[in-house]
Amino acid sequence: MKQTTAPRTFRVKSFGCQMNVYDGERMGEMLSARGIVPAPEGEEADLVVLNTCHIREKAAEKVYSDIGRLTKAGRAAGKEPLIAVAGCVAQAEGEEIMARSPAVSMVVGPQAYHRLPEMLDRAVQGERATDTDMPAIAKFAALPERRTSPPAAFLTVQEGCDKFCTYCVVPYTRGAEISRPYSDLVTEAHKLVDGGAKEITLLGQNVSAWSGEDAKGRAVGLAGLIRDLAEIDGLARIRYTTSHPADMDDDLIAAHGEIDKLMPFLHLPVQAGSDRVLKAMNRSHTAESYLKLLDRFRAARPDLALSGDFIVGFPGETEAEFEETVALVDAVGYAQAFSFKYSPRPGTPAATMDGQVAKEVMDDRLQRLQSALNRDQLAFNRARSGQRCQVLVERRGKRAGQWLGKSPWLQSVWFEADCQIGDLVEVELGEAGPNSLEGRVLAPARA
Ligand code: 5AD
Ligand code: SF4
């Protein structure tokens, strides 16, 4: 076994969803707590954590090519880095990665990454370790406290998924639905705000399935949690993602009309517009029930911006069924959306279904769907132009004096102002592009 010196610098590379971004931040905090510092931009790190995503194609191949690149760059620089593979590819294919890639010394699943420091000690001794256990929620308690937070912070409230959509690996890689306890979340939210967060996005693979008991022992759902978090002074905005249409209850719909701090934005994946396809996907909703649900949300909050996820080319999807997806998009008028070509994931029921759709057909459908979605995104942005709103300043723009932030509807807004990161500034939205809007500052509101 080859021993190595303890790493001084690290880099965490996160792929995929916001949950991974959150996990990546927490791993970074753990390493920092050990005195290991983030590697400066452009420099090779002594320790690299590849925080992987398994949701779509070629995930594992990407990991192997990243490992190859890192080893080569390390050799050229005279020192190969320690490599840890984390995230959902680690969970799904950890043993294979260990067997195939001697350069990897740690494989750690999404529910086990609190053990990373311990694994690191062993890796420095030349020992390789895999930990893909899925213990209930233990990791959060084992993570170090958070000291500083970005203005728009993430808070994982729920993990895992019990829905078993037939195309999806999440129930296998992230495991069963687990809700973090109410009191832990309230405490962590306070810490985020104390550390500088103005906005908190509550994260979960199926976040609306969150449930818990409040301080008085009463059963509460996501809406109850949002209501209580809205009481935190200094917290200006709350968002949540991702939801499944089956778990959106009356209380959550009402919350959108009642809680000012809950931003007018809803990411509610539908995946397809054909009821036959939805059934084959095991989605437990129809196109019509989805549209009716959106009507109820819009009745509670008329300016609600809607976002969705779509899959084209699910096995057996016909041209006419695909057109039903486009018709649904036309009916909704999404403010933004994510659309993907179906990718067969090993071990999922859809991967072995008849009628796998040819790549060229999927390419064509994706392009047509995306042009409809882009059209609506631009229309949504244009319709907001002239309106006043608050923008949370998140980072500097490319030019001096220019800043970038998010509107309540999660649009990127750039503007010129004398402000700082974390400020909430009052702007009038101006010219709108497909991905961003220009803002004219009316008043800097230092919160
Ligand atoms: N192929 C393509 N897209 C997928 N998604 C999940 N699994 C697959 C798959 N096998 C998409 C869904 C989901 C989003 C996070 O990723 O649209 O909502
Ligand atoms: Fe995957 Fe469906 Fe669960 Fe979303 S709801 S994580 S798509 S199984």
Short mmCIF file of N, CA, C and O in Angstrom, two decimals, residues 19 91 111 134-137 157-164 169-180 205-206 209:
data_model
loop_
_atom_site.label_atom_id
_atom_site.label_comp_id
_atom_site.label_asym_id
_atom_site.label_seq_id
_atom_site.Cartn_x
_atom_site.Cartn_y
_atom_site.Cartn_z
N MET A 19 -29.40 19.08 -4.73
CA MET A 19 -29.11 18.23 -3.57
C MET A 19 -27.61 17.90 -3.55
O MET A 19 -26.98 17.89 -2.49
N GLN A 91 -22.87 5.47 -5.15
CA GLN A 91 -23.84 4.59 -4.51
C GLN A 91 -24.16 3.40 -5.42
O GLN A 91 -24.22 2.27 -4.99
N GLN A 111 -25.48 9.00 1.52
CA GLN A 111 -25.94 8.95 2.92
C GLN A 111 -24.78 8.68 3.88
O GLN A 111 -24.99 8.48 5.07
N MET A 134 -26.69 3.08 3.90
CA MET A 134 -27.76 4.07 3.86
C MET A 134 -28.44 4.16 5.22
O MET A 134 -29.61 3.83 5.35
N PRO A 135 -27.73 4.61 6.26
CA PRO A 135 -28.39 4.73 7.55
C PRO A 135 -29.33 5.92 7.54
O PRO A 135 -29.08 6.88 6.80
N ALA A 136 -30.41 5.83 8.34
CA ALA A 136 -31.38 6.92 8.34
C ALA A 136 -30.74 8.19 8.88
O ALA A 136 -30.33 8.25 10.03
N ILE A 137 -30.60 9.19 8.03
CA ILE A 137 -30.35 10.57 8.39
C ILE A 137 -29.18 10.86 9.35
O ILE A 137 -28.94 11.99 9.74
N VAL A 157 -34.10 19.11 3.48
CA VAL A 157 -35.08 18.79 4.51
C VAL A 157 -35.56 17.34 4.40
O VAL A 157 -36.09 16.76 5.32
N GLN A 158 -35.39 16.80 3.21
CA GLN A 158 -35.93 15.48 2.94
C GLN A 158 -35.02 14.82 1.93
O GLN A 158 -34.42 15.50 1.11
N GLU A 159 -34.90 13.53 2.03
CA GLU A 159 -34.09 12.81 1.03
C GLU A 159 -34.79 11.54 0.63
O GLU A 159 -35.60 10.98 1.37
N GLY A 160 -34.44 11.07 -0.53
CA GLY A 160 -34.96 9.79 -1.00
C GLY A 160 -36.32 9.92 -1.64
O GLY A 160 -36.96 10.99 -1.59
N CYS A 161 -36.77 8.86 -2.25
CA CYS A 161 -38.04 8.91 -2.96
C CYS A 161 -38.68 7.53 -2.96
O CYS A 161 -37.99 6.53 -3.20
N ASP A 162 -40.00 7.51 -2.67
CA ASP A 162 -40.75 6.24 -2.67
C ASP A 162 -41.65 6.13 -3.90
O ASP A 162 -42.51 5.27 -3.95
N LYS A 163 -41.48 7.01 -4.87
CA LYS A 163 -42.45 7.05 -5.96
C LYS A 163 -42.18 6.01 -7.05
O LYS A 163 -43.07 5.62 -7.76
N PHE A 164 -40.95 5.65 -7.23
CA PHE A 164 -40.59 4.64 -8.22
C PHE A 164 -41.17 4.91 -9.61
O PHE A 164 -41.82 4.05 -10.19
N VAL A 169 -33.63 6.35 -11.29
CA VAL A 169 -32.73 5.62 -10.38
C VAL A 169 -32.77 6.14 -8.94
O VAL A 169 -32.23 5.49 -8.05
N VAL A 170 -33.39 7.31 -8.75
CA VAL A 170 -33.30 7.95 -7.43
C VAL A 170 -33.75 7.04 -6.28
O VAL A 170 -33.06 6.94 -5.26
N PRO A 171 -34.88 6.33 -6.41
CA PRO A 171 -35.28 5.48 -5.28
C PRO A 171 -34.22 4.43 -4.94
O PRO A 171 -34.15 3.96 -3.81
N TYR A 172 -33.38 4.08 -5.90
CA TYR A 172 -32.33 3.08 -5.65
C TYR A 172 -31.05 3.73 -5.12
O TYR A 172 -30.37 3.17 -4.28
N THR A 173 -30.71 4.92 -5.66
CA THR A 173 -29.44 5.53 -5.24
C THR A 173 -29.58 6.34 -3.95
O THR A 173 -28.66 6.40 -3.15
N ARG A 174 -30.73 7.00 -3.79
CA ARG A 174 -30.90 7.84 -2.59
C ARG A 174 -31.73 7.14 -1.53
O ARG A 174 -31.88 7.65 -0.42
N GLY A 175 -32.36 6.03 -1.90
CA GLY A 175 -33.09 5.25 -0.92
C GLY A 175 -34.49 5.76 -0.62
O GLY A 175 -35.03 6.61 -1.34
N ALA A 176 -35.08 5.24 0.45
CA ALA A 176 -36.46 5.55 0.81
C ALA A 176 -36.59 6.99 1.31
O ALA A 176 -35.60 7.61 1.72
N GLU A 177 -37.83 7.51 1.27
CA GLU A 177 -38.08 8.88 1.73
C GLU A 177 -37.80 9.01 3.22
O GLU A 177 -38.31 8.23 4.03
N ILE A 178 -37.00 10.00 3.55
CA ILE A 178 -36.72 10.29 4.95
C ILE A 178 -36.86 11.80 5.16
O ILE A 178 -36.35 12.58 4.36
N SER A 179 -37.54 12.19 6.24
CA SER A 179 -37.65 13.61 6.55
C SER A 179 -36.70 13.93 7.70
O SER A 179 -36.66 13.20 8.69
N ARG A 180 -35.95 15.02 7.58
CA ARG A 180 -35.14 15.44 8.72
C ARG A 180 -36.06 16.05 9.78
O ARG A 180 -37.07 16.68 9.44
N GLN A 205 -35.67 15.32 -2.74
CA GLN A 205 -36.03 14.68 -4.01
C GLN A 205 -37.53 14.74 -4.18
O GLN A 205 -38.05 14.83 -5.28
N ASN A 206 -38.22 14.66 -3.06
CA ASN A 206 -39.67 14.72 -3.08
C ASN A 206 -40.08 15.58 -1.89
O ASN A 206 -40.67 15.12 -0.93
N ALA A 209 -43.22 15.76 0.31
CA ALA A 209 -43.56 14.62 1.17
C ALA A 209 -42.95 14.79 2.57
O ALA A 209 -43.11 13.92 3.43
#
